[in-house]
PDB file of C-alpha atoms in Angstrom:
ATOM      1  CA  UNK A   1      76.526 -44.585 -12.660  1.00  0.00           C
ATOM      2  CA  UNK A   2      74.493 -46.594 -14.804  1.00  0.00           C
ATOM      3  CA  UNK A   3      75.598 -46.776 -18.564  1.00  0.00           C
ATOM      4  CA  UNK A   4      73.266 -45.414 -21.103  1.00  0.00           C
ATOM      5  CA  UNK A   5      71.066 -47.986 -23.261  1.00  0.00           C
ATOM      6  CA  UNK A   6      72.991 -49.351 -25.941  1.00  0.00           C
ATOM      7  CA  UNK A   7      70.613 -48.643 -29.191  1.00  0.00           C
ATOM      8  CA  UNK A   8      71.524 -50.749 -32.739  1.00  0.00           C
ATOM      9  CA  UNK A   9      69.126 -49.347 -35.513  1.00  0.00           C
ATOM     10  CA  UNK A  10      69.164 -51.362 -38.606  1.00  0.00           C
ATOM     11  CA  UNK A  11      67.443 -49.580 -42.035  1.00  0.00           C
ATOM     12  CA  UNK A  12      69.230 -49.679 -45.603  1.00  0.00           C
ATOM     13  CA  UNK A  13      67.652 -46.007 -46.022  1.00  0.00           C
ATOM     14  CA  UNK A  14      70.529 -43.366 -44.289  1.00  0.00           C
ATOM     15  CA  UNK A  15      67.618 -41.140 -44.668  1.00  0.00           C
ATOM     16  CA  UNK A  16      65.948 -42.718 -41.727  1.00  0.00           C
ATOM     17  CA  UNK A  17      68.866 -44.708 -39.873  1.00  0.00           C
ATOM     18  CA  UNK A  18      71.206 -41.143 -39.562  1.00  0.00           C
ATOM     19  CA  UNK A  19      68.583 -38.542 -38.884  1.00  0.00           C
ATOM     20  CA  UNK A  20      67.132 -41.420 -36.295  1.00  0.00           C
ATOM     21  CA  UNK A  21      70.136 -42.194 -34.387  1.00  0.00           C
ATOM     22  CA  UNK A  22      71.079 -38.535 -33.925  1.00  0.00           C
ATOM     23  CA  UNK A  23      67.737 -37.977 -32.249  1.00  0.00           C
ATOM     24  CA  UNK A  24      67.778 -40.949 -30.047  1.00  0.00           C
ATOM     25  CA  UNK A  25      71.348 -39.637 -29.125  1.00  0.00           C
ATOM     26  CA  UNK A  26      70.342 -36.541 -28.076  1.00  0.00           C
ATOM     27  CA  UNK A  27      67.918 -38.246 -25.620  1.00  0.00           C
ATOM     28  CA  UNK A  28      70.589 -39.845 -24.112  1.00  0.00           C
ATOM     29  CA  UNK A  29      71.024 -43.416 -25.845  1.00  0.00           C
ATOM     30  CA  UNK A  30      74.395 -44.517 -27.258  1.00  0.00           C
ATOM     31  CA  UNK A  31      73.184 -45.700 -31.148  1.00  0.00           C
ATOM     32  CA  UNK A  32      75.033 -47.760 -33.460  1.00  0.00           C
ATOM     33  CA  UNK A  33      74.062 -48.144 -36.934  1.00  0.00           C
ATOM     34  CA  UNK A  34      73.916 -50.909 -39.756  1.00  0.00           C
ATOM     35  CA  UNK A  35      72.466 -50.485 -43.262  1.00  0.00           C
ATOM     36  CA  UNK A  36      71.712 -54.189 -43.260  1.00  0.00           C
ATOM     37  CA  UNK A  37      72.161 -57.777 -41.923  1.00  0.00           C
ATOM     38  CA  UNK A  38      75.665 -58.125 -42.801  1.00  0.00           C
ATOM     39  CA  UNK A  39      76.885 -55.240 -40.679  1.00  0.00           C
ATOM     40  CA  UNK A  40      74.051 -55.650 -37.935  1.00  0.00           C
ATOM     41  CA  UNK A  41      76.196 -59.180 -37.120  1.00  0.00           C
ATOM     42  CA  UNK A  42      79.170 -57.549 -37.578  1.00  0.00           C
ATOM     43  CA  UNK A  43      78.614 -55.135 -35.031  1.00  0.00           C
ATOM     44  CA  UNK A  44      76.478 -57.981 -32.778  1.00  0.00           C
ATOM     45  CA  UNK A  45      79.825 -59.956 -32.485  1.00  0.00           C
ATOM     46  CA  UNK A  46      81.904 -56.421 -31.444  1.00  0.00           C
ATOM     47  CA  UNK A  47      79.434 -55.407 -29.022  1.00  0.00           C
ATOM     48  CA  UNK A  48      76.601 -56.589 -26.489  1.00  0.00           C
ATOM     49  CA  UNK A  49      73.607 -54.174 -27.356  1.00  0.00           C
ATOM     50  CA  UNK A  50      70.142 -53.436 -25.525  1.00  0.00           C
ATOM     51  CA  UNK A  51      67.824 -53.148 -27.813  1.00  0.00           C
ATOM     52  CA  UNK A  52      67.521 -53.259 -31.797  1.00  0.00           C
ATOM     53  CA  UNK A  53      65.315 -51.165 -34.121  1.00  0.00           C
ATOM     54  CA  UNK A  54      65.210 -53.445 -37.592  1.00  0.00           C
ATOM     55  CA  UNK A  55      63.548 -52.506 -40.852  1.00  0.00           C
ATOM     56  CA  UNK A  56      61.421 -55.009 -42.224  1.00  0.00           C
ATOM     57  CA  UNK A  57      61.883 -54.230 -45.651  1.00  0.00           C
ATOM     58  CA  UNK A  58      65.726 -54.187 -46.637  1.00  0.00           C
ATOM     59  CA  UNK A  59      67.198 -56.091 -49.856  1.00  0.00           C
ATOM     60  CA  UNK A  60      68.802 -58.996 -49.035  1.00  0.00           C
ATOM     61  CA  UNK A  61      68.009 -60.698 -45.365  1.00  0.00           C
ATOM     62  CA  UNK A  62      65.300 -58.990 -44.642  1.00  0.00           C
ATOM     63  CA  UNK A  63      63.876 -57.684 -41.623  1.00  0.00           C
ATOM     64  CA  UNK A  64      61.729 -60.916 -40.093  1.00  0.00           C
ATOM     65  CA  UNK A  65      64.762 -63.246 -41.961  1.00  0.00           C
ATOM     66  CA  UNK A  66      67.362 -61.036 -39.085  1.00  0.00           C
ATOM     67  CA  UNK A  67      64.803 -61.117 -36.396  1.00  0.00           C
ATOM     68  CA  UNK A  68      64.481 -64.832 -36.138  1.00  0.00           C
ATOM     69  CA  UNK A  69      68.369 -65.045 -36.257  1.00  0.00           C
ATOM     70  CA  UNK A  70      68.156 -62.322 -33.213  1.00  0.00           C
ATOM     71  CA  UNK A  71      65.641 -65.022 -31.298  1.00  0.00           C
ATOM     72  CA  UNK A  72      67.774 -67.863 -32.143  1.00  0.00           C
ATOM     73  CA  UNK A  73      70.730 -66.510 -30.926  1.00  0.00           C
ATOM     74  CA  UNK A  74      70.159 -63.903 -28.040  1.00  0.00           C
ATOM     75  CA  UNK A  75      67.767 -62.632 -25.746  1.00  0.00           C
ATOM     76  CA  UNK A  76      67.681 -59.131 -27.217  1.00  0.00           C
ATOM     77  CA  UNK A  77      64.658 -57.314 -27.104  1.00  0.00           C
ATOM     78  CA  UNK A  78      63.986 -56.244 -30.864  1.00  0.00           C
ATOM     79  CA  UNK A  79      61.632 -53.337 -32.167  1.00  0.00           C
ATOM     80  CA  UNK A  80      60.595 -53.884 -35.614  1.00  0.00           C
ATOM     81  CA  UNK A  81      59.760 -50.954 -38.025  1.00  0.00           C
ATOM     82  CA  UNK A  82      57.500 -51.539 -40.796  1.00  0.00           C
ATOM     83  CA  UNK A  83      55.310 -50.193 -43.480  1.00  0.00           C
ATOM     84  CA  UNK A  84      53.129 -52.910 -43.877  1.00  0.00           C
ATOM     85  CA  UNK A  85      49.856 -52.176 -42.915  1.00  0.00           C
ATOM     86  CA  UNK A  86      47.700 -55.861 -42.701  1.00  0.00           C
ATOM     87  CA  UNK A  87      47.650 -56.848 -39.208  1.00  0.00           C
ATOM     88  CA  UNK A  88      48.370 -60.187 -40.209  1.00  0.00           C
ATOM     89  CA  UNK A  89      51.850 -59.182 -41.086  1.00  0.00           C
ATOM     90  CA  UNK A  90      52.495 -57.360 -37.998  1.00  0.00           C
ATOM     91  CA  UNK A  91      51.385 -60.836 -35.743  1.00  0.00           C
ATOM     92  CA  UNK A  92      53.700 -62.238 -38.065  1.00  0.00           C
ATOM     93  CA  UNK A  93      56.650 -60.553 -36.839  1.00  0.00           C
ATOM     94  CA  UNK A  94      55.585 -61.054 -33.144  1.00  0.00           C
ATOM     95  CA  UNK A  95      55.133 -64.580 -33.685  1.00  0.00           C
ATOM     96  CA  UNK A  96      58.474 -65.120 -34.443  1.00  0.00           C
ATOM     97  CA  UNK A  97      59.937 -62.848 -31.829  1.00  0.00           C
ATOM     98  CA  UNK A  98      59.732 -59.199 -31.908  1.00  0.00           C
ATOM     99  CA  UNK A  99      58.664 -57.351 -29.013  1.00  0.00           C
ATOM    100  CA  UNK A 100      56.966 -54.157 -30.295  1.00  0.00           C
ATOM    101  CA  UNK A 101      56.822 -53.033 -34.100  1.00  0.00           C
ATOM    102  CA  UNK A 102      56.675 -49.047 -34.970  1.00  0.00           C
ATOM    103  CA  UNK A 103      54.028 -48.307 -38.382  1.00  0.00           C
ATOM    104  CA  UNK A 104      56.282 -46.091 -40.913  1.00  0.00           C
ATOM    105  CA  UNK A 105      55.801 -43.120 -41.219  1.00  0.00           C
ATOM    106  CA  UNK A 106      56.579 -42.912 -37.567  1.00  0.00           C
ATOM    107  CA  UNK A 107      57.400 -40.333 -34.863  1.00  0.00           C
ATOM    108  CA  UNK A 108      60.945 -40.182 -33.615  1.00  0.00           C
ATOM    109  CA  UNK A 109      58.747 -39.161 -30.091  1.00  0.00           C
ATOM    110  CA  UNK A 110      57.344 -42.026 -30.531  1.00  0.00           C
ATOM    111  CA  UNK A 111      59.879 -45.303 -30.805  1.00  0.00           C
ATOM    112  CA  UNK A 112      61.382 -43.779 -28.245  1.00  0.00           C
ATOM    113  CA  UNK A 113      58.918 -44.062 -25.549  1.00  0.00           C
ATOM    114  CA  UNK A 114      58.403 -47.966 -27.336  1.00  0.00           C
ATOM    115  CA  UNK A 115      62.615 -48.239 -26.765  1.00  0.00           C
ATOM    116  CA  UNK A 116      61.808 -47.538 -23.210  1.00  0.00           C
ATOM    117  CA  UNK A 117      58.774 -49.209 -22.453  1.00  0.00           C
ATOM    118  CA  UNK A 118      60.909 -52.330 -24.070  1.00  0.00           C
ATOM    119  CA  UNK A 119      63.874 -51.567 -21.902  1.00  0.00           C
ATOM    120  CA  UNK A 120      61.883 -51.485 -18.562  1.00  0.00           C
ATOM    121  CA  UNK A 121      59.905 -54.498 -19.270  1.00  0.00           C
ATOM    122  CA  UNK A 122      63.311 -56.686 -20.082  1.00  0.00           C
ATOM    123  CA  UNK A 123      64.697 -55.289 -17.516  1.00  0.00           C
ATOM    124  CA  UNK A 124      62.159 -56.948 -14.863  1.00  0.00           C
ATOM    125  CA  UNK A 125      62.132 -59.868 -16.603  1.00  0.00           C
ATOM    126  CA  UNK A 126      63.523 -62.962 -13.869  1.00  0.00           C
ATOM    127  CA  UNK A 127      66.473 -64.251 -15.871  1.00  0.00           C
ATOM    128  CA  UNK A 128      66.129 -68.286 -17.283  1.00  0.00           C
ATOM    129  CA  UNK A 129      67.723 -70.301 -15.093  1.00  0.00           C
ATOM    130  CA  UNK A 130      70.219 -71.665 -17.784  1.00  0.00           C
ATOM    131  CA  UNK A 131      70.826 -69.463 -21.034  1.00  0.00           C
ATOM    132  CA  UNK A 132      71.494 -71.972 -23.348  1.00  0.00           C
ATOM    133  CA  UNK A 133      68.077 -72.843 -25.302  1.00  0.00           C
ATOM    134  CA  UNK A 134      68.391 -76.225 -27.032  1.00  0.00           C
ATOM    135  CA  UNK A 135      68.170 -78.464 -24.049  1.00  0.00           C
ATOM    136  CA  UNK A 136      66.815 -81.561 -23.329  1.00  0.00           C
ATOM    137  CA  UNK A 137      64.193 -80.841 -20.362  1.00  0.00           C
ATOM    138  CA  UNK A 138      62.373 -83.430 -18.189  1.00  0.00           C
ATOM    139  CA  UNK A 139      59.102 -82.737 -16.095  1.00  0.00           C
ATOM    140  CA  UNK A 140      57.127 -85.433 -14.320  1.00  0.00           C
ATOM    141  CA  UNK A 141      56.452 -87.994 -17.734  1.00  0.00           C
ATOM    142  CA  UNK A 142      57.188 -85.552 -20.150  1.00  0.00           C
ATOM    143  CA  UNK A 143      60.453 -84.835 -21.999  1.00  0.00           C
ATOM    144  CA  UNK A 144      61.182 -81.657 -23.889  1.00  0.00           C
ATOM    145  CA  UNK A 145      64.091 -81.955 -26.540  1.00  0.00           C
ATOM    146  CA  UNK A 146      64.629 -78.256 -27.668  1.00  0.00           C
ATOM    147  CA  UNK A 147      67.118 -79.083 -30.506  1.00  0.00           C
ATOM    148  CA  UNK A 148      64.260 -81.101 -32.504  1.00  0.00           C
ATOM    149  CA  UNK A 149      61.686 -79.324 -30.827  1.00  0.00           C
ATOM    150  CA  UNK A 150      59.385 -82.441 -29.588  1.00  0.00           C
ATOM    151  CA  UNK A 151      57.341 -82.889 -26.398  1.00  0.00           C
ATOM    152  CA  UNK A 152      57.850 -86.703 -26.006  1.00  0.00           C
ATOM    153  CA  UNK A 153      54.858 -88.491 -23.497  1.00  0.00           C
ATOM    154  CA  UNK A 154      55.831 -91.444 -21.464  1.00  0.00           C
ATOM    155  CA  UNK A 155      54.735 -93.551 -24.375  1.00  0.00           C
ATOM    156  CA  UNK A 156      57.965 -92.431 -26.552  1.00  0.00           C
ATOM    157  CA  UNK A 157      55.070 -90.625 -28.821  1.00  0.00           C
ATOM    158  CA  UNK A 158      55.616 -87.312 -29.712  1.00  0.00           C
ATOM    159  CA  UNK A 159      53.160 -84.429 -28.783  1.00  0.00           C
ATOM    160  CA  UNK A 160      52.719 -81.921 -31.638  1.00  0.00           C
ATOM    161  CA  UNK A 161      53.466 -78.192 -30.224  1.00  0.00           C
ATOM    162  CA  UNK A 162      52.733 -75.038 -32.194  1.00  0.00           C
ATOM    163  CA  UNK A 163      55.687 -72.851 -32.394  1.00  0.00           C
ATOM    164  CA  UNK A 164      54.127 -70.340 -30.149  1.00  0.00           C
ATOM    165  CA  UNK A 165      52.844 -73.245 -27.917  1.00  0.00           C
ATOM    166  CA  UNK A 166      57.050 -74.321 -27.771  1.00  0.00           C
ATOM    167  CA  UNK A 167      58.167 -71.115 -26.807  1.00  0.00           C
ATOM    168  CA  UNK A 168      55.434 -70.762 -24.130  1.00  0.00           C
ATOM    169  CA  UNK A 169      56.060 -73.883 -22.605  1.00  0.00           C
ATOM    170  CA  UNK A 170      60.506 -73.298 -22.860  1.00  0.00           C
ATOM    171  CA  UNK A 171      59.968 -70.214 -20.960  1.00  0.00           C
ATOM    172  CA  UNK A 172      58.080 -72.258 -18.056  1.00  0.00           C
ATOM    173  CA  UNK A 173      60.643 -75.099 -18.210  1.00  0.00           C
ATOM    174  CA  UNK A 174      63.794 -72.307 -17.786  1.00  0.00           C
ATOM    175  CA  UNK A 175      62.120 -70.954 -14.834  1.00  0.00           C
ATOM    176  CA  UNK A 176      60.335 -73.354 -13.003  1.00  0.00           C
ATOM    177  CA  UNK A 177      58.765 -72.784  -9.714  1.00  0.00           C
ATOM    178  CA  UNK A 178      58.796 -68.806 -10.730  1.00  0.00           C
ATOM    179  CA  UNK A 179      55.361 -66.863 -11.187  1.00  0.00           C
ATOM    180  CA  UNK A 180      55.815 -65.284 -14.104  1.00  0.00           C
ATOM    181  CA  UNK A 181      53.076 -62.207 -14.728  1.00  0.00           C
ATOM    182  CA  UNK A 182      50.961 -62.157 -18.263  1.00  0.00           C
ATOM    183  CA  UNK A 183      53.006 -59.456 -19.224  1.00  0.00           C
ATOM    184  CA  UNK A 184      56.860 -61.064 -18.740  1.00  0.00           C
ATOM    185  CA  UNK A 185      55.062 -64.007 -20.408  1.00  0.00           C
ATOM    186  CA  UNK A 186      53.971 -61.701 -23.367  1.00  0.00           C
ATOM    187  CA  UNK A 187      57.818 -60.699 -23.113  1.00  0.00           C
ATOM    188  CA  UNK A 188      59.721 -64.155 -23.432  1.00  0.00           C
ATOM    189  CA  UNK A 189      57.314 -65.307 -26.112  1.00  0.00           C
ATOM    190  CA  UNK A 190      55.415 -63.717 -28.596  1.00  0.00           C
ATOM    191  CA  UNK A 191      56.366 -59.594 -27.528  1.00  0.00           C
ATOM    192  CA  UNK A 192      54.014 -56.498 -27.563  1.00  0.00           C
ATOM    193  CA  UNK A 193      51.791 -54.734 -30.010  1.00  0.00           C
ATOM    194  CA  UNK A 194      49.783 -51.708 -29.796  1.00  0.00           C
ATOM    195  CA  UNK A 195      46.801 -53.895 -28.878  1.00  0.00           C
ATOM    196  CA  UNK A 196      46.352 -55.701 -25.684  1.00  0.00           C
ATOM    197  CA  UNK A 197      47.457 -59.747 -26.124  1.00  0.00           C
ATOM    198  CA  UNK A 198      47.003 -60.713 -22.410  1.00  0.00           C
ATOM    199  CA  UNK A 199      44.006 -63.213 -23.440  1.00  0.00           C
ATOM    200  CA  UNK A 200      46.773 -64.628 -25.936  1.00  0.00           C
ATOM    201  CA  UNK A 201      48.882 -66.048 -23.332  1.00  0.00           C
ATOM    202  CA  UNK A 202      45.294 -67.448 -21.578  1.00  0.00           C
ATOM    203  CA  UNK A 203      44.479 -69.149 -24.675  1.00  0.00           C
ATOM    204  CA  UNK A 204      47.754 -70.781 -25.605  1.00  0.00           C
ATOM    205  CA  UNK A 205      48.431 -71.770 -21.436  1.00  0.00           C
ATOM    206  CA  UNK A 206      44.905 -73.470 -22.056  1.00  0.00           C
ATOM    207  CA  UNK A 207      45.987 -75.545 -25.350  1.00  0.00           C
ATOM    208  CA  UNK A 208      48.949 -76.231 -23.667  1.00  0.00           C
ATOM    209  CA  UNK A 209      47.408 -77.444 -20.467  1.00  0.00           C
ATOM    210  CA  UNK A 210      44.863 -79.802 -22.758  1.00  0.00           C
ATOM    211  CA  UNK A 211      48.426 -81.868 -24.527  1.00  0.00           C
ATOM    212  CA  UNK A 212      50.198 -81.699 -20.714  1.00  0.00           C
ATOM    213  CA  UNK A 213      48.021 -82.082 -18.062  1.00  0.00           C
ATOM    214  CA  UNK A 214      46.744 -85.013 -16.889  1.00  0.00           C
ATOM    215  CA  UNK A 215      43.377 -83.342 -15.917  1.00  0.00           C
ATOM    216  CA  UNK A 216      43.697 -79.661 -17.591  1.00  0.00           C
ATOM    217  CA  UNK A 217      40.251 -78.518 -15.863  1.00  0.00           C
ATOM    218  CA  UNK A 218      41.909 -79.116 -12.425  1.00  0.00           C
ATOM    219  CA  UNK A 219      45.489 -78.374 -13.479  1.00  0.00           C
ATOM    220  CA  UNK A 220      48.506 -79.276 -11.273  1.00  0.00           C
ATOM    221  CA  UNK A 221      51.577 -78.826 -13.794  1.00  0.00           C
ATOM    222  CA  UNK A 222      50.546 -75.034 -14.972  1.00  0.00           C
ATOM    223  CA  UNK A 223      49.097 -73.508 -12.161  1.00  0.00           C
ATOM    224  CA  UNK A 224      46.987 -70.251 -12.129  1.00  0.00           C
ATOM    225  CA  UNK A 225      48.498 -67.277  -9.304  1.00  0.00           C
ATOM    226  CA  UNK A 226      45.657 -65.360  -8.953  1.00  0.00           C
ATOM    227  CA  UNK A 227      46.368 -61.890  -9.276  1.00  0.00           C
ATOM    228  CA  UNK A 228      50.072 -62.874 -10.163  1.00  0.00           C
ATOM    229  CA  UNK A 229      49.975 -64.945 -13.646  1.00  0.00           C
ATOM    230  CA  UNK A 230      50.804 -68.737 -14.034  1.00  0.00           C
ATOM    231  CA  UNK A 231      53.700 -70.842 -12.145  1.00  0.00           C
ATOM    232  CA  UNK A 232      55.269 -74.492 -13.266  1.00  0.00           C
ATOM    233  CA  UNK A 233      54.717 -76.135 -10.129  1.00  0.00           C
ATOM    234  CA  UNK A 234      56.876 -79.333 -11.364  1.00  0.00           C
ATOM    235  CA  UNK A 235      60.248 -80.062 -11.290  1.00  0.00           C
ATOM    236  CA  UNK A 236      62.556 -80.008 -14.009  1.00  0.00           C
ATOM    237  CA  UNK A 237      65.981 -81.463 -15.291  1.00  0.00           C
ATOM    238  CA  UNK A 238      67.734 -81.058 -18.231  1.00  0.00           C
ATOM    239  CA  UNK A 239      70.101 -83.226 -20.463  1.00  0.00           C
ATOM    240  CA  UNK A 240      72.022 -82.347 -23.427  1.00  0.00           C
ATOM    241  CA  UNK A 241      69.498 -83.187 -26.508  1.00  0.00           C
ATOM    242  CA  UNK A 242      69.242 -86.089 -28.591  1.00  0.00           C
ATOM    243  CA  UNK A 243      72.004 -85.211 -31.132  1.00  0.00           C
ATOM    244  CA  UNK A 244      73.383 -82.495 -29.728  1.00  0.00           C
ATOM    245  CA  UNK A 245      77.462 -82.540 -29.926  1.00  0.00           C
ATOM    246  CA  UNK A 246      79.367 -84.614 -26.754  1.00  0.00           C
TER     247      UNK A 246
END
């Protein structure tokens, strides 16, 4: 039998985290508990974990501050919880990784049909070829160094990449020859929202095509599945980075 979801929620208010964790409990989830980013590692290095609920707004490392950590560290699917209420900030929080955010006040009812959603989504999710993230990839004439985070041509110049243009293009080079959906793109890169982002992932494949392609109307490295999403038709190797430790 299948082990239950393992939940960490991490709010510096015991008035939410407690009454929280005892509800997701009773709907079957195992829940863990930190009031802030000291214990959330704490417990990150004593156990693997499915999911994480963060705060935004906690003294100390704060809620976006412990998401990017998350990103940089582990594939983790995060859910963030916030009261802010300018849609900027929520894209902000997105950007750099989270794959849903929950409006406070919330519903209990509520994050956890988001935990779920989250869960099944990761869960179909093809798995990156290699898990380590700072490599050093090579496609056709293009080099990728993911430590320093520069798309170098065949001229030794470097391309400038948005961050969200870097992620998109990482998750393409970790899987290559697999048709990845909008959806598990939306996933590895910029996560969910209440609204619908599929154009998103249009729009930044179409920036990204213009700095790759040689002909980005008639595109041969990025191809379009129709009906299925987008596919790296090239193939890739990878190399330890430019500075990376021996």
């Amino acid at each position: 039998m299948e082990p239950s979801p393992h939940i960490l929620v991490v709010d510096d208010s015991a008035d939410i985290r407690e009454p929280l964790a005892k509800y997701l409990s009773r709907k079957g989830l195992r829940v863990s508990t930190a009031s802030g980013g000291v214990e959330m590692k704490r417990l990150l290095k004593a156990s693997a974990f499915d999911l994480v609920v963060l705060d935004i707004m906690m003294p100390g490392e704060d809620g976006l501050t412990l998401c990017r950590f998350l990103r940089e560290t582990s594939e983790t699917p995060v859910i963030l919880l916030t009261a802010m209420v300018d849609e900027t900030d929520r894209v902000v929080g997105l950007e750099i990784g989270a794959d849903d955010y929950v409006s406070k006040p919330f519903s209990p009812r509520e994050l956890l049909a988001r935990i779920r959603a989250v869960l099944r989504r990761s869960r179909s999710v093809p798995a990156t070829r290699d898990a380590a993230p700072a490599k050093r990839y090579r496609f056709l004439t293009w080099e990728l160094d993911g430590l320093r985070r520069e798309l170098i041509g065949s001229d030794a110049v470097a391309v400038p990449l948005s961050t969200a243009e870097f992620r998109l293009l990482t998750v393409f080079l970790q899987r290559p020859q697999m048709v990845l959906s909008r959806e598990q793109l939306l996933d590895l890169t910029a996560g969910r929202s209440l609204e619908p982002f599929e154009r998103s992932i249009d729009n930044q494949v179409s920036r990204l095509r213009k700095k790759i392609e040689p002909d980005p109307k008639n595109p041969t490295i990025i191809k379009t599945v129709w009906g299925g999403g987008y596919v790296l038709a090239a193939q890739v190797t990878e190399a330890a980075p430019t500075g990376a430790p021996p």
